[in-house]
Amino acid sequence: MSTTQPSKTVSRSGRFTKGPAAEVMAFSESVSYDWRLWKHDIIGSMAHARMLKSIGILTAKELEEIIEGLGKIGEEIEDGNFEWKTELEDVHMNIEAELTKRFPAGAKLHTARSRNDQVALDMRMWMREEIVDLMGELHALQQALTKLGERNKQTLIPGYTHLQRAQPVFMAHHLLAYVEMLDRDKGRFRDAFERVNVCPLGSGALAGSTLKLNRKMVAEELGFVDIDDEPQITRNSMDAVSDRDYIVEFCSAAALAAVHLSRLSEDLILWSSAEFDFIQISDEYTTGSSLMPQKKNPDMAELTRGKSGRVVGNLVSLLTMLKGLPMTYNRDLQEDKERLFDTADTLRACVRIMTGMIAHTKVQEDVCNAAAEDPALLATDLADWLVEQGAAFREAHHLVGAVVALSETLERPLDKLKISELKKIDKRFTRQALEVFSTERAMERRQMVGSPGIKEVKRQLTFWKKRLKR
Ligand code: ARG
């Protein structure tokens, strides 16, 4: 990237007598990161130029030159042969200056346009693609989780609350919980898309233009249309150049998705510890220790958990940056880009690595099933049994509490207590009561929609396999 300091750039010519100080350029430039918007900037400019021609501001020849010039510049950027100049501040000025150098008609391109509506346009176009891509990545992760669930639809684990063993569930049920979360994440991105997909061009710096632009034509050409193919354009020029709520929405959906991934990571980290030993993450997705030869560390999950902090931080940065900004455009808004880019890149990388890791994870079926065998996990089932015999649930809860205390005193598991011992606690206990300590029975009886019973989990797996099929 070049760093020479000409005294005049298009935004300073006429008004200024001196060029900007070198440190001013270094401090304020954004091309080092917003160059990523080049494709959208070029496509947006082409659409703007076509519209300018349609309203008689550009001649056919001028339009042709602009389209050709922009196309050529695009190719050079793609091939890495374009020289970005820091002194031209941002991607928009770099492309326009280069175009004008090649074709004088380039000087007409910025008619009735400001970088303020241009940058809003580029960002919205960039985000549309990002949303579609990210949703695809989330979809793939859902598929990987469903597959792992499908392979383990008979594997039981203890479900936990407070990280204490609570009640048995199928591993598939646990994994599908994340599939549900990710589905809502996709939904939030889909919602955000609708509000991103509105064309701000024509808003000018803040107050539109005296020239009569055809805003709908530009919107249509750039795909800013709703499901009925109706062009979507912003209704208020000041709003269009000053708010970044569409970016906040994206980053907020991303933050929540990252938090979901972080929780999934935490589960995988716990499960791969010797203490749990529920899963084995394959060598390809784990790392070793530089000192301890025996170590196999779940670093990918830890990094994903750690990176969620960045994504959440980006959201907070954006909200803080926006808070208290007077209308309309202020340069503070340039700070949106790095936060947005980092959010999108980080989340995408996390979702991808998770998908790969899940696909390379083996469930230790025997260990899981053994952990879920503890009859104490079915204490609630015993209380339910008492309810079926007519006891009030509070009373049943109290009685089973006494049964658990007895089992602890006698150091004998719940299912090994004698009927005579149970009867001393309450005479309603019969031999049948002990039948609740069959995990098989327990998983057959949990039949309601949403519950972890064998039939319902199979039904849920079928539902997701079908829904996630592409
Ligand atoms: N690079 C700027 C940004 O990202 C573009 C808009 C500049 N507008 C201005 N009036 N200085 O916000």
Tab-separated table of C-alpha atoms and ligand atoms in Angstrom:
chain	number	residue	atom	x	y	z
A	1	MET	CA	0.000	0.000	0.000
A	2	SER	CA	1.450	3.392	-0.944
A	3	THR	CA	1.822	6.148	1.634
A	4	THR	CA	2.781	9.250	-0.342
A	5	GLN	CA	0.931	12.407	0.634
A	6	PRO	CA	-0.388	14.473	-2.257
A	7	SER	CA	-1.741	17.848	-1.188
A	8	LYS	CA	-4.955	17.330	-3.084
A	9	THR	CA	-7.383	14.464	-3.185
A	10	VAL	CA	-10.894	14.744	-4.607
A	11	SER	CA	-12.408	15.352	-1.192
A	12	ARG	CA	-9.922	18.199	-0.465
A	13	SER	CA	-9.490	19.829	-3.846
A	14	GLY	CA	-10.713	23.431	-4.028
A	15	ARG	CA	-11.302	23.996	-0.353
A	16	PHE	CA	-7.914	23.052	1.108
A	17	THR	CA	-4.525	24.684	0.620
A	18	LYS	CA	-2.457	22.048	2.438
A	19	GLY	CA	-2.463	18.275	2.302
A	20	PRO	CA	-3.281	16.274	5.420
A	21	ALA	CA	-0.529	15.541	7.931
A	22	ALA	CA	0.904	12.072	7.565
A	23	GLU	CA	-0.389	11.041	10.955
A	24	VAL	CA	-3.856	12.263	10.029
A	25	MET	CA	-3.875	9.969	7.039
A	26	ALA	CA	-2.586	7.070	9.058
A	27	PHE	CA	-5.138	7.658	11.772
A	28	SER	CA	-8.152	8.077	9.560
A	29	GLU	CA	-7.604	5.759	6.625
A	30	SER	CA	-9.889	2.778	6.328
A	31	VAL	CA	-8.753	1.288	3.035
A	32	SER	CA	-6.500	-1.156	4.872
A	33	TYR	CA	-9.664	-2.988	5.886
A	34	ASP	CA	-12.576	-1.646	3.844
A	35	TRP	CA	-10.883	-2.738	0.609
A	36	ARG	CA	-12.938	-5.885	1.266
A	37	LEU	CA	-15.955	-3.983	0.004
A	38	TRP	CA	-14.429	-3.514	-3.445
A	39	LYS	CA	-16.737	-5.849	-5.332
A	40	HIS	CA	-19.858	-4.354	-3.860
A	41	ASP	CA	-18.536	-0.847	-4.393
A	42	ILE	CA	-17.978	-1.578	-8.068
A	43	ILE	CA	-21.318	-3.294	-8.623
A	44	GLY	CA	-23.070	-0.476	-6.759
A	45	SER	CA	-21.283	2.131	-8.856
A	46	MET	CA	-22.205	0.363	-12.065
A	47	ALA	CA	-25.881	0.380	-11.095
A	48	HIS	CA	-25.661	4.051	-10.113
A	49	ALA	CA	-24.025	4.878	-13.440
A	50	ARG	CA	-26.705	3.057	-15.444
A	51	MET	CA	-29.334	4.997	-13.582
A	52	LEU	CA	-27.493	8.283	-14.217
A	53	LYS	CA	-27.522	7.451	-17.910
A	54	SER	CA	-31.245	6.656	-17.797
A	55	ILE	CA	-31.984	10.126	-16.412
A	56	GLY	CA	-29.762	11.859	-18.931
A	57	ILE	CA	-26.764	12.731	-16.771
A	58	LEU	CA	-24.366	10.376	-18.493
A	59	THR	CA	-24.130	9.845	-22.221
A	60	ALA	CA	-24.075	6.299	-23.605
A	61	LYS	CA	-20.367	6.746	-24.297
A	62	GLU	CA	-19.629	7.920	-20.763
A	63	LEU	CA	-21.568	5.058	-19.286
A	64	GLU	CA	-19.695	2.628	-21.463
A	65	GLU	CA	-16.364	4.029	-20.291
A	66	ILE	CA	-17.377	3.908	-16.655
A	67	ILE	CA	-18.594	0.326	-16.890
A	68	GLU	CA	-15.493	-0.750	-18.755
A	69	GLY	CA	-13.179	1.084	-16.376
A	70	LEU	CA	-14.853	-0.307	-13.277
A	71	GLY	CA	-14.814	-3.809	-14.761
A	72	LYS	CA	-11.127	-3.537	-15.497
A	73	ILE	CA	-10.350	-2.212	-12.022
A	74	GLY	CA	-12.341	-5.088	-10.560
A	75	GLU	CA	-10.255	-7.594	-12.498
A	76	GLU	CA	-7.039	-5.973	-11.317
A	77	ILE	CA	-8.173	-6.054	-7.716
A	78	GLU	CA	-9.158	-9.684	-8.057
A	79	ASP	CA	-5.754	-10.543	-9.494
A	80	GLY	CA	-3.953	-8.589	-6.790
A	81	ASN	CA	-2.645	-6.035	-9.287
A	82	PHE	CA	-4.351	-2.981	-7.902
A	83	GLU	CA	-2.404	-0.520	-5.835
A	84	TRP	CA	-4.414	0.684	-2.860
A	85	LYS	CA	-3.396	4.148	-1.744
A	86	THR	CA	-3.679	5.101	1.890
A	87	GLU	CA	-3.850	8.799	1.035
A	88	LEU	CA	-7.101	8.112	-0.779
A	89	GLU	CA	-8.585	7.087	2.539
A	90	ASP	CA	-11.022	4.377	1.668
A	91	VAL	CA	-12.096	1.834	-0.907
A	92	HIS	CA	-14.589	4.226	-2.474
A	93	MET	CA	-12.064	6.998	-3.173
A	94	ASN	CA	-9.447	4.549	-4.365
A	95	ILE	CA	-11.696	3.069	-7.007
A	96	GLU	CA	-13.201	6.359	-8.108
A	97	ALA	CA	-9.809	8.073	-8.366
A	98	GLU	CA	-8.388	5.262	-10.440
A	99	LEU	CA	-11.420	5.256	-12.712
A	100	THR	CA	-11.213	9.004	-13.264
A	101	LYS	CA	-7.503	8.745	-14.009
A	102	ARG	CA	-8.350	6.366	-16.839
A	103	PHE	CA	-11.568	7.945	-18.084
A	104	PRO	CA	-12.605	11.547	-17.529
A	105	ALA	CA	-16.219	10.335	-17.370
A	106	GLY	CA	-15.303	8.891	-13.976
A	107	ALA	CA	-15.632	12.421	-12.609
A	108	LYS	CA	-19.374	12.198	-13.228
A	109	LEU	CA	-19.875	8.947	-11.352
A	110	HIS	CA	-20.286	10.564	-7.967
A	111	THR	CA	-23.185	12.732	-9.173
A	112	ALA	CA	-25.912	12.850	-6.527
A	113	ARG	CA	-24.041	10.397	-4.386
A	114	SER	CA	-22.054	10.753	-1.199
A	115	ARG	CA	-19.712	8.326	0.415
A	116	ASN	CA	-22.259	8.330	3.182
A	117	ASP	CA	-24.947	6.569	1.174
A	118	GLN	CA	-22.310	4.688	-0.811
A	119	VAL	CA	-20.747	3.115	2.259
A	120	ALA	CA	-24.170	2.185	3.629
A	121	LEU	CA	-24.942	0.541	0.304
A	122	ASP	CA	-21.678	-1.393	0.155
A	123	MET	CA	-22.033	-2.631	3.694
A	124	ARG	CA	-25.579	-3.804	3.135
A	125	MET	CA	-24.560	-5.643	-0.009
A	126	TRP	CA	-21.595	-7.229	1.734
A	127	MET	CA	-23.766	-8.299	4.631
A	128	ARG	CA	-26.397	-9.943	2.453
A	129	GLU	CA	-23.810	-12.368	1.135
A	130	GLU	CA	-22.341	-12.905	4.534
A	131	ILE	CA	-25.732	-13.743	6.017
A	132	VAL	CA	-26.474	-16.302	3.319
A	133	ASP	CA	-23.042	-17.888	3.761
A	134	LEU	CA	-23.248	-17.951	7.528
A	135	MET	CA	-26.654	-19.545	7.447
A	136	GLY	CA	-25.178	-22.239	5.232
A	137	GLU	CA	-22.393	-22.836	7.743
A	138	LEU	CA	-24.846	-23.053	10.622
A	139	HIS	CA	-26.882	-25.487	8.584
A	140	ALA	CA	-23.853	-27.725	8.098
A	141	LEU	CA	-23.177	-27.701	11.827
A	142	GLN	CA	-26.771	-28.671	12.493
A	143	GLN	CA	-26.343	-31.562	10.085
A	144	ALA	CA	-23.166	-32.713	11.822
A	145	LEU	CA	-24.850	-32.614	15.228
A	146	THR	CA	-27.873	-34.487	13.939
A	147	LYS	CA	-25.632	-37.128	12.414
A	148	LEU	CA	-23.783	-37.624	15.675
A	149	GLY	CA	-27.154	-37.844	17.416
A	150	GLU	CA	-28.366	-40.381	14.872
A	151	ARG	CA	-25.310	-42.542	15.506
A	152	ASN	CA	-26.050	-42.361	19.226
A	153	LYS	CA	-29.772	-42.551	19.418
A	154	GLN	CA	-29.523	-45.474	21.849
A	155	THR	CA	-26.783	-43.966	23.994
A	156	LEU	CA	-27.845	-42.626	27.350
A	157	ILE	CA	-26.106	-40.003	29.405
A	158	PRO	CA	-27.061	-38.327	32.627
A	159	GLY	CA	-28.696	-34.986	31.959
A	160	TYR	CA	-27.297	-32.333	34.303
A	161	THR	CA	-28.570	-29.333	36.195
A	162	HIS	CA	-26.089	-27.361	38.305
A	163	LEU	CA	-23.557	-29.737	36.764
A	164	GLN	CA	-24.965	-32.422	39.049
A	165	ARG	CA	-26.396	-35.591	37.586
A	166	ALA	CA	-30.150	-35.112	37.278
A	167	GLN	CA	-32.110	-37.454	34.987
A	168	PRO	CA	-31.154	-39.756	32.126
A	169	VAL	CA	-31.429	-38.479	28.571
A	170	PHE	CA	-30.298	-39.783	25.224
A	171	MET	CA	-27.105	-38.242	23.919
A	172	ALA	CA	-29.117	-37.437	20.787
A	173	HIS	CA	-31.541	-35.347	22.835
A	174	HIS	CA	-28.677	-33.318	24.252
A	175	LEU	CA	-27.183	-32.757	20.794
A	176	LEU	CA	-30.529	-31.841	19.280
A	177	ALA	CA	-30.882	-29.125	21.908
A	178	TYR	CA	-28.035	-27.365	20.090
A	179	VAL	CA	-29.630	-28.029	16.729
A	180	GLU	CA	-32.676	-26.130	18.008
A	181	MET	CA	-30.547	-23.210	19.226
A	182	LEU	CA	-28.721	-22.999	15.924
A	183	ASP	CA	-32.030	-23.030	14.097
A	184	ARG	CA	-33.163	-19.972	15.991
A	185	ASP	CA	-29.801	-18.384	15.210
A	186	LYS	CA	-30.478	-18.948	11.538
A	187	GLY	CA	-33.917	-17.418	12.029
A	188	ARG	CA	-32.386	-14.315	13.570
A	189	PHE	CA	-30.031	-13.925	10.619
A	190	ARG	CA	-32.944	-14.415	8.247
A	191	ASP	CA	-34.865	-11.666	10.038
A	192	ALA	CA	-31.867	-9.385	9.935
A	193	PHE	CA	-31.555	-9.987	6.201
A	194	GLU	CA	-34.941	-8.404	5.566
A	195	ARG	CA	-33.892	-5.152	7.153
A	196	VAL	CA	-30.429	-5.244	5.600
A	197	ASN	CA	-31.944	-5.723	2.179
A	198	VAL	CA	-33.070	-2.123	1.681
A	199	CYS	CA	-31.263	0.213	-0.710
A	200	PRO	CA	-29.991	3.472	0.789
A	201	LEU	CA	-28.605	4.939	-2.440
A	202	GLY	CA	-30.156	8.305	-3.262
A	203	SER	CA	-29.881	9.495	0.334
A	204	GLY	CA	-26.792	11.515	-0.585
A	205	ALA	CA	-24.768	12.890	2.285
A	206	LEU	CA	-27.914	13.205	4.392
A	207	ALA	CA	-30.467	15.182	2.365
A	208	GLY	CA	-30.897	13.367	-0.912
A	209	SER	CA	-30.317	15.346	-4.079
A	210	THR	CA	-31.872	18.052	-6.202
A	211	LEU	CA	-31.394	15.760	-9.169
A	212	LYS	CA	-34.249	13.399	-9.840
A	213	LEU	CA	-32.737	9.958	-9.415
A	214	ASN	CA	-34.520	6.723	-10.146
A	215	ARG	CA	-33.937	5.025	-6.824
A	216	LYS	CA	-36.128	2.045	-7.579
A	217	MET	CA	-34.202	1.242	-10.701
A	218	VAL	CA	-30.945	1.037	-8.718
A	219	ALA	CA	-32.580	-1.011	-5.980
A	220	GLU	CA	-33.973	-3.470	-8.496
A	221	GLU	CA	-30.705	-3.854	-10.321
A	222	LEU	CA	-28.875	-4.541	-7.075
A	223	GLY	CA	-31.383	-7.116	-5.876
A	224	PHE	CA	-32.896	-4.988	-3.133
A	225	VAL	CA	-36.325	-6.524	-3.628
A	226	ASP	CA	-38.779	-8.282	-1.346
A	227	ILE	CA	-40.358	-11.683	-1.970
A	228	ASP	CA	-42.850	-10.078	-4.356
A	229	ASP	CA	-39.957	-8.548	-6.296
A	230	GLU	CA	-40.913	-5.085	-5.064
A	231	PRO	CA	-37.875	-2.794	-4.868
A	232	GLN	CA	-36.992	-1.882	-1.306
A	233	ILE	CA	-35.574	1.597	-0.733
A	234	THR	CA	-34.971	3.486	2.491
A	235	ARG	CA	-37.691	5.995	3.352
A	236	ASN	CA	-35.638	8.625	5.164
A	237	SER	CA	-32.324	9.957	3.899
A	238	MET	CA	-31.087	10.970	7.353
A	239	ASP	CA	-31.886	7.595	8.844
A	240	ALA	CA	-30.283	5.834	5.886
A	241	VAL	CA	-26.864	7.435	6.331
A	242	SER	CA	-26.731	7.598	10.098
A	243	ASP	CA	-28.045	4.425	11.619
A	244	ARG	CA	-26.182	1.165	11.724
A	245	ASP	CA	-28.899	-0.860	13.380
A	246	TYR	CA	-28.724	-3.455	10.608
A	247	ILE	CA	-25.108	-4.058	11.574
A	248	VAL	CA	-25.993	-4.210	15.249
A	249	GLU	CA	-28.696	-6.764	14.460
A	250	PHE	CA	-26.251	-8.906	12.561
A	251	CYS	CA	-23.662	-8.665	15.306
A	252	SER	CA	-26.271	-9.391	17.920
A	253	ALA	CA	-27.463	-12.516	16.119
A	254	ALA	CA	-23.804	-13.449	15.752
A	255	ALA	CA	-23.084	-12.855	19.438
A	256	LEU	CA	-25.897	-15.141	20.440
A	257	ALA	CA	-24.798	-17.813	17.973
A	258	ALA	CA	-21.248	-17.507	19.323
A	259	VAL	CA	-22.570	-17.930	22.852
A	260	HIS	CA	-24.384	-21.081	21.752
A	261	LEU	CA	-21.153	-22.391	20.247
A	262	SER	CA	-19.334	-21.503	23.415
A	263	ARG	CA	-21.731	-23.581	25.483
A	264	LEU	CA	-21.436	-26.472	23.072
A	265	SER	CA	-17.671	-26.128	23.340
A	266	GLU	CA	-17.849	-26.270	27.098
A	267	ASP	CA	-19.877	-29.488	26.936
A	268	LEU	CA	-17.344	-31.040	24.590
A	269	ILE	CA	-14.464	-29.944	26.796
A	270	LEU	CA	-16.077	-31.477	29.866
A	271	TRP	CA	-17.082	-34.625	28.041
A	272	SER	CA	-13.575	-35.200	26.716
A	273	SER	CA	-12.026	-34.949	30.185
A	274	ALA	CA	-10.980	-38.178	31.919
A	275	GLU	CA	-13.554	-37.391	34.587
A	276	PHE	CA	-16.417	-37.667	32.103
A	277	ASP	CA	-14.810	-39.592	29.258
A	278	PHE	CA	-18.073	-39.438	27.256
A	279	ILE	CA	-16.397	-38.579	23.965
A	280	GLN	CA	-13.147	-38.821	22.111
A	281	ILE	CA	-12.270	-36.034	19.750
A	282	SER	CA	-10.076	-37.380	16.988
A	283	ASP	CA	-6.366	-36.525	16.879
A	284	GLU	CA	-6.899	-34.269	13.880
A	285	TYR	CA	-9.017	-31.912	15.943
A	286	THR	CA	-6.995	-31.893	19.142
A	287	THR	CA	-3.587	-30.588	20.119
A	288	GLY	CA	-0.739	-31.898	22.231
A	289	SER	CA	1.145	-30.325	25.082
A	290	SER	CA	4.663	-28.976	24.596
A	291	LEU	CA	5.636	-30.481	27.940
A	292	MET	CA	3.346	-33.353	28.888
A	293	PRO	CA	3.521	-36.135	26.327
A	294	GLN	CA	0.277	-37.798	27.404
A	295	LYS	CA	-1.918	-34.745	26.816
A	296	LYS	CA	-4.574	-34.478	24.154
A	297	ASN	CA	-6.240	-31.110	24.470
A	298	PRO	CA	-9.582	-29.896	23.080
A	299	ASP	CA	-8.068	-26.573	21.987
A	300	MET	CA	-10.497	-26.056	19.099
A	301	ALA	CA	-13.407	-26.057	21.510
A	302	GLU	CA	-11.515	-23.829	23.939
A	303	LEU	CA	-10.675	-21.342	21.202
A	304	THR	CA	-14.287	-21.306	20.074
A	305	ARG	CA	-15.348	-20.657	23.655
A	306	GLY	CA	-12.720	-17.923	23.911
A	307	LYS	CA	-13.544	-16.299	20.591
A	308	SER	CA	-17.174	-15.915	21.593
A	309	GLY	CA	-15.871	-13.179	23.895
A	310	ARG	CA	-14.625	-11.254	20.884
A	311	VAL	CA	-17.913	-11.541	19.111
A	312	VAL	CA	-19.828	-10.343	22.163
A	313	GLY	CA	-17.270	-7.557	22.597
A	314	ASN	CA	-17.775	-6.425	19.004
A	315	LEU	CA	-21.490	-6.036	19.632
A	316	VAL	CA	-20.857	-3.978	22.736
A	317	SER	CA	-18.302	-1.831	20.854
A	318	LEU	CA	-20.837	-1.076	18.138
A	319	LEU	CA	-23.606	-0.164	20.531
A	320	THR	CA	-21.238	2.041	22.485
A	321	MET	CA	-19.987	3.693	19.307
A	322	LEU	CA	-23.550	4.521	18.204
A	323	LYS	CA	-24.847	5.679	21.548
A	324	GLY	CA	-25.007	9.449	21.740
A	325	LEU	CA	-24.042	10.137	18.107
A	326	PRO	CA	-25.841	13.211	16.832
A	327	MET	CA	-27.609	12.934	13.514
A	328	THR	CA	-26.497	12.164	10.875
A	329	TYR	CA	-23.217	10.780	9.547
A	330	ASN	CA	-20.225	11.126	11.837
A	331	ARG	CA	-16.841	9.640	11.170
A	332	ASP	CA	-17.252	7.507	14.274
A	333	LEU	CA	-19.363	5.303	12.034
A	334	GLN	CA	-16.277	4.179	10.162
A	335	GLU	CA	-15.504	2.154	13.289
A	336	ASP	CA	-18.368	-0.189	12.369
A	337	LYS	CA	-16.364	-2.054	9.756
A	338	GLU	CA	-13.658	-3.780	11.705
A	339	ARG	CA	-16.174	-4.891	14.290
A	340	LEU	CA	-18.497	-6.260	11.627
A	341	PHE	CA	-15.767	-7.959	9.609
A	342	ASP	CA	-14.239	-9.495	12.698
A	343	THR	CA	-17.628	-10.722	13.863
A	344	ALA	CA	-18.417	-12.373	10.560
A	345	ASP	CA	-14.940	-13.891	10.151
A	346	THR	CA	-14.734	-15.128	13.718
A	347	LEU	CA	-18.176	-16.665	13.787
A	348	ARG	CA	-17.676	-18.339	10.436
A	349	ALA	CA	-14.361	-19.827	11.550
A	350	CYS	CA	-15.886	-21.075	14.792
A	351	VAL	CA	-18.889	-22.679	13.123
A	352	ARG	CA	-16.631	-24.370	10.586
A	353	ILE	CA	-14.180	-25.785	13.077
A	354	MET	CA	-17.078	-27.003	15.225
A	355	THR	CA	-18.616	-28.788	12.263
A	356	GLY	CA	-15.339	-30.529	11.520
A	357	MET	CA	-14.759	-31.408	15.128
A	358	ILE	CA	-18.251	-32.820	15.637
A	359	ALA	CA	-17.818	-34.950	12.534
A	360	HIS	CA	-14.580	-36.262	14.051
A	361	THR	CA	-15.933	-37.041	17.487
A	362	LYS	CA	-16.671	-40.501	18.767
A	363	VAL	CA	-19.072	-41.113	21.616
A	364	GLN	CA	-17.872	-43.597	24.246
A	365	GLU	CA	-21.137	-45.458	24.367
A	366	ASP	CA	-20.301	-47.801	27.245
A	367	VAL	CA	-19.015	-45.045	29.482
A	368	CYS	CA	-22.085	-42.934	28.765
A	369	ASN	CA	-24.552	-45.726	29.375
A	370	ALA	CA	-22.798	-46.716	32.585
A	371	ALA	CA	-22.936	-43.141	33.859
A	372	ALA	CA	-26.660	-43.018	33.148
A	373	GLU	CA	-27.291	-46.305	34.967
A	374	ASP	CA	-27.217	-44.711	38.443
A	375	PRO	CA	-30.715	-45.426	39.850
A	376	ALA	CA	-30.623	-42.123	41.746
A	377	LEU	CA	-31.276	-40.463	38.371
A	378	LEU	CA	-34.727	-42.059	38.516
A	379	ALA	CA	-35.679	-40.772	41.966
A	380	THR	CA	-38.146	-38.407	40.291
A	381	ASP	CA	-39.705	-41.367	38.496
A	382	LEU	CA	-40.338	-42.935	41.907
A	383	ALA	CA	-42.054	-39.732	43.032
A	384	ASP	CA	-44.178	-39.821	39.852
A	385	TRP	CA	-45.077	-43.423	40.707
A	386	LEU	CA	-46.318	-42.312	44.129
A	387	VAL	CA	-48.355	-39.583	42.447
A	388	GLU	CA	-49.973	-42.286	40.338
A	389	GLN	CA	-50.857	-44.061	43.595
A	390	GLY	CA	-52.667	-40.899	44.695
A	391	ALA	CA	-49.992	-39.055	46.677
A	392	ALA	CA	-49.653	-35.286	46.346
A	393	PHE	CA	-46.426	-34.446	44.541
A	394	ARG	CA	-44.994	-32.477	47.476
A	395	GLU	CA	-45.623	-35.434	49.752
A	396	ALA	CA	-44.159	-37.839	47.186
A	397	HIS	CA	-41.074	-35.615	46.853
A	398	HIS	CA	-40.615	-35.693	50.628
A	399	LEU	CA	-41.049	-39.476	50.839
A	400	VAL	CA	-38.599	-40.168	48.033
A	401	GLY	CA	-36.171	-37.787	49.752
A	402	ALA	CA	-36.375	-40.066	52.764
A	403	VAL	CA	-35.792	-43.107	50.523
A	404	VAL	CA	-32.670	-41.450	49.073
A	405	ALA	CA	-31.423	-40.614	52.583
A	406	LEU	CA	-31.954	-44.235	53.609
A	407	SER	CA	-30.029	-45.497	50.584
A	408	GLU	CA	-27.162	-43.186	51.533
A	409	THR	CA	-27.174	-44.328	55.164
A	410	LEU	CA	-27.252	-47.992	54.189
A	411	GLU	CA	-24.731	-47.322	51.399
A	412	ARG	CA	-26.937	-49.299	49.066
A	413	PRO	CA	-28.220	-48.014	45.722
A	414	LEU	CA	-31.904	-47.116	45.473
A	415	ASP	CA	-32.840	-50.134	43.390
A	416	LYS	CA	-31.272	-52.473	45.931
A	417	LEU	CA	-33.465	-51.346	48.815
A	418	LYS	CA	-35.925	-53.893	50.148
A	419	ILE	CA	-39.660	-53.480	50.002
A	420	SER	CA	-39.783	-53.915	53.777
A	421	GLU	CA	-37.388	-50.974	54.116
A	422	LEU	CA	-39.465	-48.826	51.785
A	423	LYS	CA	-42.674	-49.733	53.557
A	424	LYS	CA	-41.251	-48.317	56.783
A	425	ILE	CA	-41.109	-44.948	55.012
A	426	ASP	CA	-44.588	-45.257	53.518
A	427	LYS	CA	-46.898	-48.204	53.320
A	428	ARG	CA	-48.020	-47.331	49.783
A	429	PHE	CA	-44.681	-48.593	48.458
A	430	THR	CA	-45.079	-52.021	46.816
A	431	ARG	CA	-42.777	-54.288	44.838
A	432	GLN	CA	-43.983	-52.523	41.717
A	433	ALA	CA	-42.363	-49.319	42.967
A	434	LEU	CA	-38.918	-50.786	42.361
A	435	GLU	CA	-39.734	-51.312	38.695
A	436	VAL	CA	-39.282	-47.588	38.113
A	437	PHE	CA	-35.535	-48.138	38.372
A	438	SER	CA	-35.389	-49.590	34.884
A	439	THR	CA	-33.871	-46.968	32.563
A	440	GLU	CA	-35.579	-48.689	29.689
A	441	ARG	CA	-38.971	-48.156	31.268
A	442	ALA	CA	-38.030	-44.596	32.115
A	443	MET	CA	-37.161	-43.804	28.509
A	444	GLU	CA	-40.264	-45.512	27.181
A	445	ARG	CA	-42.540	-43.496	29.410
A	446	ARG	CA	-41.222	-40.092	28.444
A	447	GLN	CA	-43.447	-39.702	25.429
A	448	MET	CA	-44.575	-36.111	25.338
A	449	VAL	CA	-43.508	-33.834	22.537
A	450	GLY	CA	-40.163	-32.371	23.507
A	451	SER	CA	-39.275	-35.032	26.044
A	452	PRO	CA	-36.219	-37.285	25.894
A	453	GLY	CA	-38.062	-40.603	25.550
A	454	ILE	CA	-36.925	-43.160	23.006
A	455	LYS	CA	-39.860	-42.694	20.615
A	456	GLU	CA	-39.845	-38.938	20.804
A	457	VAL	CA	-36.100	-38.636	20.250
A	458	LYS	CA	-36.364	-40.873	17.200
A	459	ARG	CA	-39.204	-38.712	15.948
A	460	GLN	CA	-37.128	-35.574	16.505
A	461	LEU	CA	-34.168	-37.091	14.677
A	462	THR	CA	-36.396	-37.902	11.722
A	463	PHE	CA	-37.803	-34.386	11.812
A	464	TRP	CA	-34.341	-32.808	11.687
A	465	LYS	CA	-32.951	-35.158	9.082
A	466	LYS	CA	-35.809	-34.191	6.813
A	467	ARG	CA	-35.677	-30.511	7.595
A	468	LEU	CA	-31.929	-30.249	7.165
A	469	LYS	CA	-31.875	-32.142	3.912
A	470	ARG	CA	-30.832	-29.897	1.059
B	1	ARG	N1	-14.745	5.465	4.985
B	1	ARG	C1	-15.918	6.147	5.442
B	1	ARG	C2	-16.685	5.248	6.407
B	1	ARG	O1	-16.436	4.120	6.411
B	1	ARG	C3	-16.777	6.493	4.309
B	1	ARG	C4	-17.648	7.667	4.519
B	1	ARG	C5	-16.850	8.891	4.637
B	1	ARG	N2	-17.686	10.023	4.713
B	1	ARG	C6	-17.242	11.195	5.147
B	1	ARG	N3	-18.073	12.142	5.164
B	1	ARG	N4	-16.014	11.346	5.549
B	1	ARG	O2	-17.506	5.697	7.156
